[in-house]
PDB file of C-alpha atoms and ligand atoms in Angstrom:
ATOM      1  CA  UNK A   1     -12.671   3.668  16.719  1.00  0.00           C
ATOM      2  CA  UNK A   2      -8.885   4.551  16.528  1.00  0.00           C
ATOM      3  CA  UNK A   3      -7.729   7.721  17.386  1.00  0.00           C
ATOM      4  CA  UNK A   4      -5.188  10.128  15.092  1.00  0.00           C
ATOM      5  CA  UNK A   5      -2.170   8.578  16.559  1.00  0.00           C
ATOM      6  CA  UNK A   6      -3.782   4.880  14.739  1.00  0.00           C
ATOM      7  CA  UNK A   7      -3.526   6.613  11.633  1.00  0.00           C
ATOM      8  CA  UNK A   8      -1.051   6.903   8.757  1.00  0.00           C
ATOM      9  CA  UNK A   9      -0.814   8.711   5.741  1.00  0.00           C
ATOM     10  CA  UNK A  10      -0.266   7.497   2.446  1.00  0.00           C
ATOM     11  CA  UNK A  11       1.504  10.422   0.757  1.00  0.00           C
ATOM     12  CA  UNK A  12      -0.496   9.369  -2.579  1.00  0.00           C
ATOM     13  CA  UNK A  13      -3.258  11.130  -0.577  1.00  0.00           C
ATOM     14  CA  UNK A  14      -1.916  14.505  -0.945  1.00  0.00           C
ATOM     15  CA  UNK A  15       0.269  14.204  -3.612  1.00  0.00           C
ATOM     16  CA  UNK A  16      -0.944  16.760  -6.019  1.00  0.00           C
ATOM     17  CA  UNK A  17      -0.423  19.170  -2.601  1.00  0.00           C
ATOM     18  CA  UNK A  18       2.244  18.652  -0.507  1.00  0.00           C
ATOM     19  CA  UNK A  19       6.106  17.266  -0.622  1.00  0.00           C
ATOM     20  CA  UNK A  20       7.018  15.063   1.552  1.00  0.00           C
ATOM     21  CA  UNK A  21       8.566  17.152   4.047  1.00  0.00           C
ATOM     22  CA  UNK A  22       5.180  19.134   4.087  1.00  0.00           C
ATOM     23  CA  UNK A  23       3.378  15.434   4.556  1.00  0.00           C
ATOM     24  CA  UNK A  24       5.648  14.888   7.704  1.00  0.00           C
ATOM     25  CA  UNK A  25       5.060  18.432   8.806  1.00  0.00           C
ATOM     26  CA  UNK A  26       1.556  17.674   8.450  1.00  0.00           C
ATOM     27  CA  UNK A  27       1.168  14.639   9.937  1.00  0.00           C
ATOM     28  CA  UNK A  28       2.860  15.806  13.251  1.00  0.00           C
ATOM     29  CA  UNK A  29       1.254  18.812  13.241  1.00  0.00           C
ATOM     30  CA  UNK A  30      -2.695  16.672  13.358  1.00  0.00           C
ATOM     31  CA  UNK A  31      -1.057  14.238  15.346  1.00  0.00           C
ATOM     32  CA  UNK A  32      -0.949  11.780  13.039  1.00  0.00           C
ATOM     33  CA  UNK A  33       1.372   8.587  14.143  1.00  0.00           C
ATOM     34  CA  UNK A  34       2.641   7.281  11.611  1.00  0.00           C
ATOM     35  CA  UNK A  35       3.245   7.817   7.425  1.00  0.00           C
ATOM     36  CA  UNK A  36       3.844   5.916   4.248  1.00  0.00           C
ATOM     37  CA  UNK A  37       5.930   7.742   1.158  1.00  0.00           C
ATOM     38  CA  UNK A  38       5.848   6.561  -2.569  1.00  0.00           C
ATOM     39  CA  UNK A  39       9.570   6.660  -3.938  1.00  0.00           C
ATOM     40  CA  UNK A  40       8.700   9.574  -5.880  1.00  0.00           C
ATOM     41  CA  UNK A  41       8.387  11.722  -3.267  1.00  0.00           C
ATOM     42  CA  UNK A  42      11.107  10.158  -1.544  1.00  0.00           C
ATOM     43  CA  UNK A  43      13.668  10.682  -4.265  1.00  0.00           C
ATOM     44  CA  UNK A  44      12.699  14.211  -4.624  1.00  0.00           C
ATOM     45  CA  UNK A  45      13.168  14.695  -1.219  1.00  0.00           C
ATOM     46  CA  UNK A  46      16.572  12.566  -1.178  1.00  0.00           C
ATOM     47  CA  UNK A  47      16.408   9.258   0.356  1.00  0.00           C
ATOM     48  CA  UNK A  48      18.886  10.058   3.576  1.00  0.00           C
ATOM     49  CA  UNK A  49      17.772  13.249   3.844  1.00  0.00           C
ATOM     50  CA  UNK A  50      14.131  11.697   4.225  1.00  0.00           C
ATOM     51  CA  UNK A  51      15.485   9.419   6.795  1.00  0.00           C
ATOM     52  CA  UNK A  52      16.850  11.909   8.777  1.00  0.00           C
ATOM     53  CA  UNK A  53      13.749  14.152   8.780  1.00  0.00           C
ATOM     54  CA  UNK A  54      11.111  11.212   9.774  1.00  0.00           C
ATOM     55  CA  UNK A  55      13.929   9.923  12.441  1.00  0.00           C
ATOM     56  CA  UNK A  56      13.370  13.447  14.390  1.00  0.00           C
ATOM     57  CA  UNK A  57       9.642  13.030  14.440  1.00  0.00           C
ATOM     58  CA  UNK A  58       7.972   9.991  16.229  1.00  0.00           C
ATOM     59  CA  UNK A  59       6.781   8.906  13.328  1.00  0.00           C
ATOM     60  CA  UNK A  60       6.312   5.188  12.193  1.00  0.00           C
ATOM     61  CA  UNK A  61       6.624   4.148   8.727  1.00  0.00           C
ATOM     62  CA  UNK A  62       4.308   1.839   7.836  1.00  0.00           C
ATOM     63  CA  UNK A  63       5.297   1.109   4.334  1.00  0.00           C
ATOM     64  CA  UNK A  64       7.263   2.604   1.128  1.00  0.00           C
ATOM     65  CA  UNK A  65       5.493   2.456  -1.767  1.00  0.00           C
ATOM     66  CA  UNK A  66       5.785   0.891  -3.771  1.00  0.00           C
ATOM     67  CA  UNK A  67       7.822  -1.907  -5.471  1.00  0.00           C
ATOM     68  CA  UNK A  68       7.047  -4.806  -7.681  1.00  0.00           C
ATOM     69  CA  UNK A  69       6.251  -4.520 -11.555  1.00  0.00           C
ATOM     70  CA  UNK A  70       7.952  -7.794 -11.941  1.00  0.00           C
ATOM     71  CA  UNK A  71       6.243  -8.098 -15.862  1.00  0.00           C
ATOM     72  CA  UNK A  72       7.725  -5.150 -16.859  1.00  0.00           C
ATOM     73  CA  UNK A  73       9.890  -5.904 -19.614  1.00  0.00           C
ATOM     74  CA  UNK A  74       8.417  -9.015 -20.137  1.00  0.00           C
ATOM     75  CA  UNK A  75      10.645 -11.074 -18.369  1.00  0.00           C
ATOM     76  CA  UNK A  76      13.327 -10.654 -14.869  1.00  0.00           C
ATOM     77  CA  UNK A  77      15.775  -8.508 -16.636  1.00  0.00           C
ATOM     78  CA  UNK A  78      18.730  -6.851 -14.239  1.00  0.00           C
ATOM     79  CA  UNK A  79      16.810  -3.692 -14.633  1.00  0.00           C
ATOM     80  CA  UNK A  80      13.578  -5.068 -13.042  1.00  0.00           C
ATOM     81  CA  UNK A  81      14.985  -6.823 -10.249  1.00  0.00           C
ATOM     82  CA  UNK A  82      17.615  -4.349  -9.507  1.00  0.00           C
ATOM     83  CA  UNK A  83      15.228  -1.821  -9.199  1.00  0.00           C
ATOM     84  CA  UNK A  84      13.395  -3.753  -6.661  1.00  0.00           C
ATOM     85  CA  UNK A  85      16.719  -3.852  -4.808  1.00  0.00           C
ATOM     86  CA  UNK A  86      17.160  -0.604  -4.766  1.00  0.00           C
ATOM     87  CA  UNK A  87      13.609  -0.240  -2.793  1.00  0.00           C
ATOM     88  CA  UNK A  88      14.500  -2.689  -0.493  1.00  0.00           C
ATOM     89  CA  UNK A  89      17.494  -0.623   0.180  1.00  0.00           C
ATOM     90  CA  UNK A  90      15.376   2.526   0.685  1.00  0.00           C
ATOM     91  CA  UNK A  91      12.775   1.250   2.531  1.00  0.00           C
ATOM     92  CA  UNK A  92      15.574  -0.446   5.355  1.00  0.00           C
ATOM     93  CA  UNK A  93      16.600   3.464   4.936  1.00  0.00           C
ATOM     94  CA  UNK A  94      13.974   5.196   6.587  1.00  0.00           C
ATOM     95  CA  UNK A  95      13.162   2.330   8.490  1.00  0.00           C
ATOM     96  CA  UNK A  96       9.616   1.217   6.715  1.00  0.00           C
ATOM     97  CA  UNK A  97       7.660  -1.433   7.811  1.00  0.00           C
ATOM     98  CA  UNK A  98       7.286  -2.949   4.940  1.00  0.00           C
ATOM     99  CA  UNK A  99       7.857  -2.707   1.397  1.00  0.00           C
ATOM    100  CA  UNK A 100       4.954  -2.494  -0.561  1.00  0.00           C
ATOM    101  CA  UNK A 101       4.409  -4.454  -3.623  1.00  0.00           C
ATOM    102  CA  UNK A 102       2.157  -3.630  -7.259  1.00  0.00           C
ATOM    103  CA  UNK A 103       3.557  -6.649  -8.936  1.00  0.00           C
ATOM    104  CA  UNK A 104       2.949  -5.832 -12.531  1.00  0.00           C
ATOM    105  CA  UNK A 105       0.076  -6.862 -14.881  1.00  0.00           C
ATOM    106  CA  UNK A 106       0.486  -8.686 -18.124  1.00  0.00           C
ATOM    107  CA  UNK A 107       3.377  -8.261 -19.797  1.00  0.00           C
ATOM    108  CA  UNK A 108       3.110  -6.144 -23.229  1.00  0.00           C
ATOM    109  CA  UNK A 109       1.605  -7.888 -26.232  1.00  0.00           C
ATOM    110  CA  UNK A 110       1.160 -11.088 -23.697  1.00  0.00           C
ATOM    111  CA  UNK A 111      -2.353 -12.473 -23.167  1.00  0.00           C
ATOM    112  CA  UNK A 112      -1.251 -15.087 -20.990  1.00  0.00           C
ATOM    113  CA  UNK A 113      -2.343 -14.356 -17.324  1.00  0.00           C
ATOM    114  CA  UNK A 114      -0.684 -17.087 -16.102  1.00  0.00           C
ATOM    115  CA  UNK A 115       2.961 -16.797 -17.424  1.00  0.00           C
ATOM    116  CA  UNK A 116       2.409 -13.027 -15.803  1.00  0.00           C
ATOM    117  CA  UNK A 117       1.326 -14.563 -12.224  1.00  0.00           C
ATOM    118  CA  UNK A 118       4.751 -17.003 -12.561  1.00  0.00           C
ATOM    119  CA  UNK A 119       7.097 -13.978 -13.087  1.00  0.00           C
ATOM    120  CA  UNK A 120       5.675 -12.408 -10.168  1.00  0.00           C
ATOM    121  CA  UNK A 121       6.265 -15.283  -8.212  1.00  0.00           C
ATOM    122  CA  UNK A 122       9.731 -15.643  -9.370  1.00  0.00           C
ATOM    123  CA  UNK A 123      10.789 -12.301  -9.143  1.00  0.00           C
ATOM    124  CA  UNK A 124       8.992 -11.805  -5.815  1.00  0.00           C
ATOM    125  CA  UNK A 125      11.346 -14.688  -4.549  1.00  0.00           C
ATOM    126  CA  UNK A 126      14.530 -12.740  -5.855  1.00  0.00           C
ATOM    127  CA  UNK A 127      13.508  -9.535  -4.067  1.00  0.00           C
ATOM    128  CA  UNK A 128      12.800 -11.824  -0.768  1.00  0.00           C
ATOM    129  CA  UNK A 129      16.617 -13.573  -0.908  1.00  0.00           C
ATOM    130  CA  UNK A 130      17.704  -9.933  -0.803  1.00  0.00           C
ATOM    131  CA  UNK A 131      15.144  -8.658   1.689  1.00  0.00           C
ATOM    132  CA  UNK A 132      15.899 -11.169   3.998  1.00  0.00           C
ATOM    133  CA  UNK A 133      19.583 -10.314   4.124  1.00  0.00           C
ATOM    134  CA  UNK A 134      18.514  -7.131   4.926  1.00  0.00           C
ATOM    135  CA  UNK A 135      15.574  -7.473   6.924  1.00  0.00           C
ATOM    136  CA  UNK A 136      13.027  -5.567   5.162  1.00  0.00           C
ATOM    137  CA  UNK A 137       9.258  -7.186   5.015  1.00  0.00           C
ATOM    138  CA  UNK A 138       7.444  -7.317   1.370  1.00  0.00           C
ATOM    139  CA  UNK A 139       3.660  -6.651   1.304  1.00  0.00           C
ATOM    140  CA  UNK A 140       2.215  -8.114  -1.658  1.00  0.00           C
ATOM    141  CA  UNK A 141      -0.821  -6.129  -2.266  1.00  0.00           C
ATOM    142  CA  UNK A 142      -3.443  -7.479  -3.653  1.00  0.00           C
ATOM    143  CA  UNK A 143      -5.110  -5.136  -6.425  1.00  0.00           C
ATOM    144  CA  UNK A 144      -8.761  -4.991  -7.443  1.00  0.00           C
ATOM    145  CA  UNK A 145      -9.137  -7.539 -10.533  1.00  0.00           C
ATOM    146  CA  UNK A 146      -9.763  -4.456 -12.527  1.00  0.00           C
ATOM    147  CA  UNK A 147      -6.051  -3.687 -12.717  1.00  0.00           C
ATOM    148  CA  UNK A 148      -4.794  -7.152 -13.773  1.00  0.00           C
ATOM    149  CA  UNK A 149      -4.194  -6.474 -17.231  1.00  0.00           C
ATOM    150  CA  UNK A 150      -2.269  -3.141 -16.407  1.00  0.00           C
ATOM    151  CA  UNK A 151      -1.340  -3.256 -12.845  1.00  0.00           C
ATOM    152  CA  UNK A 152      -1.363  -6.212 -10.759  1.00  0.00           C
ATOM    153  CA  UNK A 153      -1.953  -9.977 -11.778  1.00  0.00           C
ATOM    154  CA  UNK A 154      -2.373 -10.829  -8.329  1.00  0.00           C
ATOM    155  CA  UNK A 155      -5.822  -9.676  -7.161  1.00  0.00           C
ATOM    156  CA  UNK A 156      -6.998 -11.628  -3.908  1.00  0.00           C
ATOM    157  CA  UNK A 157      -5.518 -12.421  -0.862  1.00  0.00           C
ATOM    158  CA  UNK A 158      -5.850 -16.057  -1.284  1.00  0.00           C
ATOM    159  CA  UNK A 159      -3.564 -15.655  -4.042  1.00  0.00           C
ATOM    160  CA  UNK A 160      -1.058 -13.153  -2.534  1.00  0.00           C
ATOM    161  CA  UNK A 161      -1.438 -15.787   0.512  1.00  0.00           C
ATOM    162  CA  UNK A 162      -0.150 -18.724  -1.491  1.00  0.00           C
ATOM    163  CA  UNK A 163       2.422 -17.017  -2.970  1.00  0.00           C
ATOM    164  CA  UNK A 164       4.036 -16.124   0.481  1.00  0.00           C
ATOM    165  CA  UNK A 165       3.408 -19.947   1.645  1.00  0.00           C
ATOM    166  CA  UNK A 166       4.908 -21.188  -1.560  1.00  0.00           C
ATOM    167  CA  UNK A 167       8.119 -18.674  -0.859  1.00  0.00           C
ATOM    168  CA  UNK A 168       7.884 -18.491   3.575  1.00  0.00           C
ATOM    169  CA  UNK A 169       6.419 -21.895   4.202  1.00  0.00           C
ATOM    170  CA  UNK A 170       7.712 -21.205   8.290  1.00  0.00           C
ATOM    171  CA  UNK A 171       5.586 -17.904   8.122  1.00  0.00           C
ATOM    172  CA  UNK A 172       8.501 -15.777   9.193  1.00  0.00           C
ATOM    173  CA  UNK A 173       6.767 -13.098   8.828  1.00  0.00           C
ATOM    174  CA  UNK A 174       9.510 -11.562   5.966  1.00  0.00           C
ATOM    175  CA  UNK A 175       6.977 -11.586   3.161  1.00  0.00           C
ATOM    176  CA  UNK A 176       3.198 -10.774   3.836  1.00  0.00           C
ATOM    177  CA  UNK A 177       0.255  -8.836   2.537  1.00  0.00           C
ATOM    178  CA  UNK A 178      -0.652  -5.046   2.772  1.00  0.00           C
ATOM    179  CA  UNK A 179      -4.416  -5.244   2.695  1.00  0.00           C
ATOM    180  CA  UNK A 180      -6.222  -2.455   1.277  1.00  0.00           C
ATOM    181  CA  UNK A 181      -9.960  -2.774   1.859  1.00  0.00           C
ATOM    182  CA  UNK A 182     -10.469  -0.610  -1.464  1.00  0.00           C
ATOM    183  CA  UNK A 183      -8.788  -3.856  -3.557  1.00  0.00           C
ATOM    184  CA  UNK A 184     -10.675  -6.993  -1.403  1.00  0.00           C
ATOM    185  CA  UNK A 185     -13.648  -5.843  -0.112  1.00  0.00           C
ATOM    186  CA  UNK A 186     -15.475  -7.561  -2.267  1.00  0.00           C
ATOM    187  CA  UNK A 187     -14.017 -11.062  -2.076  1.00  0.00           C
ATOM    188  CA  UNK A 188     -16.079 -13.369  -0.644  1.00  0.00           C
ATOM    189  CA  UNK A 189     -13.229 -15.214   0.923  1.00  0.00           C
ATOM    190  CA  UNK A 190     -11.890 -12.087   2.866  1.00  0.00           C
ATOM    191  CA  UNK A 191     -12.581 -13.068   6.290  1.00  0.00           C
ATOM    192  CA  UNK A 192     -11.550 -16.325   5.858  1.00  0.00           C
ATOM    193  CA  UNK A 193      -8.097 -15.322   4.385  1.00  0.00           C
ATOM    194  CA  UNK A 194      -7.916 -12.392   6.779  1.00  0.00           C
ATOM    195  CA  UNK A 195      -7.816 -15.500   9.612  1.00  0.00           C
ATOM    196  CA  UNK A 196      -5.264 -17.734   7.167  1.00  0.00           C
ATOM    197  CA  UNK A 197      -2.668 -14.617   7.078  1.00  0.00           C
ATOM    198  CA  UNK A 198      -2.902 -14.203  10.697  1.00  0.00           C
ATOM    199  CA  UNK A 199      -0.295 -11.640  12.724  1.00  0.00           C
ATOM    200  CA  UNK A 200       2.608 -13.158  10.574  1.00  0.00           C
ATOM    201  CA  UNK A 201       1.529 -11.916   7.340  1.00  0.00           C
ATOM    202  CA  UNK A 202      -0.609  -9.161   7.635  1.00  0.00           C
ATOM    203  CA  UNK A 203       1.961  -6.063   7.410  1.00  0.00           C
ATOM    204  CA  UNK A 204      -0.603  -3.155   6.201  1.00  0.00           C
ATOM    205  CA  UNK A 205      -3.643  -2.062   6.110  1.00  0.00           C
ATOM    206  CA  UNK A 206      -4.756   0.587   3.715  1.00  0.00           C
ATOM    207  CA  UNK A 207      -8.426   2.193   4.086  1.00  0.00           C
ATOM    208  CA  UNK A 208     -10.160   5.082   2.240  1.00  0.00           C
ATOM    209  CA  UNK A 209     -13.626   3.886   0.084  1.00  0.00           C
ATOM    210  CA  UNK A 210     -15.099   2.904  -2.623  1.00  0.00           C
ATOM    211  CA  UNK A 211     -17.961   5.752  -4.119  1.00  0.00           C
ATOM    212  CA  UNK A 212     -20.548   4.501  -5.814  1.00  0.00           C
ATOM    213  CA  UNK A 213     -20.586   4.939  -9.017  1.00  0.00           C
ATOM    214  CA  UNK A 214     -17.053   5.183  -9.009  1.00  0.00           C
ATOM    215  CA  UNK A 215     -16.290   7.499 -12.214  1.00  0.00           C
ATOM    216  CA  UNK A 216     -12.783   6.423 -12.902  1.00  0.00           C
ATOM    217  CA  UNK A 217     -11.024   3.127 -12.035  1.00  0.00           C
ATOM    218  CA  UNK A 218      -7.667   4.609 -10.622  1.00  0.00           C
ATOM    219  CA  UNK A 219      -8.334   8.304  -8.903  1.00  0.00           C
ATOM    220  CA  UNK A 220     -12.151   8.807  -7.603  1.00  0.00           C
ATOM    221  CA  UNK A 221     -10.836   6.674  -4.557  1.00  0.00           C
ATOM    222  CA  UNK A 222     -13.462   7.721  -1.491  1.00  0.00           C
ATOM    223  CA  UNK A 223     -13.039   9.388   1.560  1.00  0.00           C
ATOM    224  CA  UNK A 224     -13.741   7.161   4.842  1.00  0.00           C
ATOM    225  CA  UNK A 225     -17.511   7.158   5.357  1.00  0.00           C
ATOM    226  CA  UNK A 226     -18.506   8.120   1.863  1.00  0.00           C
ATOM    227  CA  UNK A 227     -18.739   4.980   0.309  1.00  0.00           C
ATOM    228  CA  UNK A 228     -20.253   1.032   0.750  1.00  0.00           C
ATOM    229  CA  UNK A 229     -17.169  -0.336   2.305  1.00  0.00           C
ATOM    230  CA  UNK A 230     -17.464  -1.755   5.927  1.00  0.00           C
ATOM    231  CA  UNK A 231     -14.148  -0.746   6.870  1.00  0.00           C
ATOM    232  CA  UNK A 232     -15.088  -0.451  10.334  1.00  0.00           C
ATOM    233  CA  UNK A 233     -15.483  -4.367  10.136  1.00  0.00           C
ATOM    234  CA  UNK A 234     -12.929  -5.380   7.961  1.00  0.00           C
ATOM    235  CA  UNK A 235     -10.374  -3.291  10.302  1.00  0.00           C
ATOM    236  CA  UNK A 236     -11.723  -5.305  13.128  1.00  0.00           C
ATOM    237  CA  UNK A 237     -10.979  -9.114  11.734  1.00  0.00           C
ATOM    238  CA  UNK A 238      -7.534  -7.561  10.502  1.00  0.00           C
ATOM    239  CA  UNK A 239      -6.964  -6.527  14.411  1.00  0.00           C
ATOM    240  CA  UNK A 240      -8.928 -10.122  15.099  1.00  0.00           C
ATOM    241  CA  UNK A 241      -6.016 -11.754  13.198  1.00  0.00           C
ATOM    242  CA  UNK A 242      -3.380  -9.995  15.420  1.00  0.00           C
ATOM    243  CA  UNK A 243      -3.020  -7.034  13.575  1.00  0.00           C
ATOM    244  CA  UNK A 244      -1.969  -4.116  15.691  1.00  0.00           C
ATOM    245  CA  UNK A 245      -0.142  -1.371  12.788  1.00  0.00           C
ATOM    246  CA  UNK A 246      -1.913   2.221  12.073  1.00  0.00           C
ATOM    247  CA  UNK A 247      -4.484   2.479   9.628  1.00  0.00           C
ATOM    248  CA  UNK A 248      -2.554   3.750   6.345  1.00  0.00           C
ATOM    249  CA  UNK A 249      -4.858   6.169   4.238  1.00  0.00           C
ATOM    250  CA  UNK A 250      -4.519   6.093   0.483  1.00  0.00           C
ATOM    251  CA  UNK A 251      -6.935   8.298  -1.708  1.00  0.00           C
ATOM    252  CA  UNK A 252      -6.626   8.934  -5.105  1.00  0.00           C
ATOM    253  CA  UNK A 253      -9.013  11.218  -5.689  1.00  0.00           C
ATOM    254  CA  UNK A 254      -8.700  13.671  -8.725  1.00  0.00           C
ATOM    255  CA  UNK A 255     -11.550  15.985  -8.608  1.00  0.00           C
ATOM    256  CA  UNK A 256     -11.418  16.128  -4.803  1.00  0.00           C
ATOM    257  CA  UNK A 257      -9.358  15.525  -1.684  1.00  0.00           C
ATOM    258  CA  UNK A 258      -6.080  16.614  -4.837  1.00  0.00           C
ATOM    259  CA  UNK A 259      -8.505  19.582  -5.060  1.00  0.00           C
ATOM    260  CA  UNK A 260      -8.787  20.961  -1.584  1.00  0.00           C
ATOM    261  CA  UNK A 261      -6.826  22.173   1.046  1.00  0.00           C
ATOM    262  CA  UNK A 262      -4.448  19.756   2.484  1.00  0.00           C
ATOM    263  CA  UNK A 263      -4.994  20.595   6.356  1.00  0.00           C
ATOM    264  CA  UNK A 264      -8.703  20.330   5.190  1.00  0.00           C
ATOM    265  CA  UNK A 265      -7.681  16.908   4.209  1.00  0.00           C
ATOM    266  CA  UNK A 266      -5.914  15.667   7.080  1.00  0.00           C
ATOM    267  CA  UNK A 267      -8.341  16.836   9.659  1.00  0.00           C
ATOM    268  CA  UNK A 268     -11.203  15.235   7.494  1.00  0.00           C
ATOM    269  CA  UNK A 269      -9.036  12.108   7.671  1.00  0.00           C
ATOM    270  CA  UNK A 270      -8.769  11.957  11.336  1.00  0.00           C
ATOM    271  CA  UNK A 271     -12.297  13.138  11.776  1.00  0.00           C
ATOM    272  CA  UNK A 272     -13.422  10.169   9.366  1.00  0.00           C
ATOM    273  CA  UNK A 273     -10.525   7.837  10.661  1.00  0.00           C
ATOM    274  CA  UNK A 274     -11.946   7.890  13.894  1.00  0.00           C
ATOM    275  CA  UNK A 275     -15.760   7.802  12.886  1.00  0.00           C
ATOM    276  CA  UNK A 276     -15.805   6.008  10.252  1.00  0.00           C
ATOM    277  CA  UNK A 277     -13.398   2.743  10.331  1.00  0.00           C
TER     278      UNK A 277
HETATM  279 ZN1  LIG B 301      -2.959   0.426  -0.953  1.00  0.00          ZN
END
């Protein structure tokens, strides 16, 4: 049962409400500890400015969000992978934990799954020669398998697993997986691969829940509590494994939590946090 200061917020959360100053105002304000930006925010904000702003709070950044979409434009053009330098870059800016990673679904006009998971791979070990210089984790995060033709072609964290043996066979602990128990909790093999990442390569953990019946596949995400996921265990085998970050909340949720009032939100969130995970 973590208290506020275990939590973080994903600024998707509020995004339809707040900036991201008002997201850092917010979170210090409910004693939140810690909070993860998406680049849009961030660049509207500036990226230094950002920096500077979250430096005067004790605030812990437990990932940017996001980088990745490796099958883009159909194959590692500059553009794609200089992109993904340029989040590197930002995330070593406001000193993130990690850098989160959607890697891309198929490319256009492809139907070949495979060739899409291969780009990934490749592209995810151009982004790591750079990351490593710079000493900036990647969190490959596994996506629910209903986003692999649009989103992510990497959808369990056996497979996100392999790709950061096949890349970090010494387990350094520079490329790793953000797991978001909306994406895996359905995988029978999550404990098990929960164990296989171990301290080394677990890097995030996203909660918020998944409603049933879920009425659209990207933003009717669930508030803590109000849905069928045992995030209360799952959070436990991640902290098992040696996992000791903040519990990041990310909800997309359209017709509700974009809806309401965002200090409504956040103490809902910590009220939930701490009940219900
Ligand atoms: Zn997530």
């Amino acid at each position: 049962m973590p208290s506020p200061a275990k939590l973080s917020l994903n600024t998707a959360t509020v995004r339809e409400q707040w900036n991201l100053k008002e997201c850092i105002d917010g979170c210090v304000r409910h004693g939140i500890g810690g909070i993860a930006p998406w680049r849009d925010k961030l660049h509207e904000a500036g990226v230094e400015e950002s920096a500077r702003i979250i430096k005067d709070t004790d605030l812990s950044v437990t990932g940017l969000c996001r980088g990745g979409w490796y099958t883009a434009e159909g194959s590692l053009t500059d553009n794609v992978l200089d992109e993904n330098k340029r989040a590197v870059d930002e995330a070593a800016q406001i000193g993130a934990a990690c850098l989160v990673m959607v890697v891309g679904g198929l490319s256009k006009g492809s139907r070949n799954i495979h060739a899409a998971r291969q780009l990934v791979e490749d592209g995810l070990g151009h982004t790591l020669d750079f990351a490593r210089q710079i000493k900036v984790p990647i969190a490959i995060e596994p996506l629910h398998p209903m986003y692999a033709g649009d989103r992510a072609c990497v959808n369990t964290m056996r497979q996100a697993l392999d790709i950061c043996d096949a890349l970090d066979p010494e387990g350094t602990g520079i490329i790793g997986v953000a797991c978001d128990v909306y994406h895996v909790w359905w995988d029978p093999e999550l404990s098990s691969q929960i164990k296989r990442a171990g301290k080394s390569r677990l890097l995030a953990f996203h909660v918020c829940d998944w409603l049933v019946p879920t009425n659209d596949l990207l933003v009717d995400r669930g508030m803590m509590g109000d849905g069928v996921i045992d995030i209360r265990g799952i959070r436990q085998e991640v902290e098992a494994a040696g996992f000791n970050g903040l519990n990041e909340v990310e909800i997309f949720s359209a017709k509700n939590w974009w809806q309401r009032d965002p200090d409504e939100v956040l103490e809902t969130i910590k009220d939930r946090g701490c009940k219900a995970t």
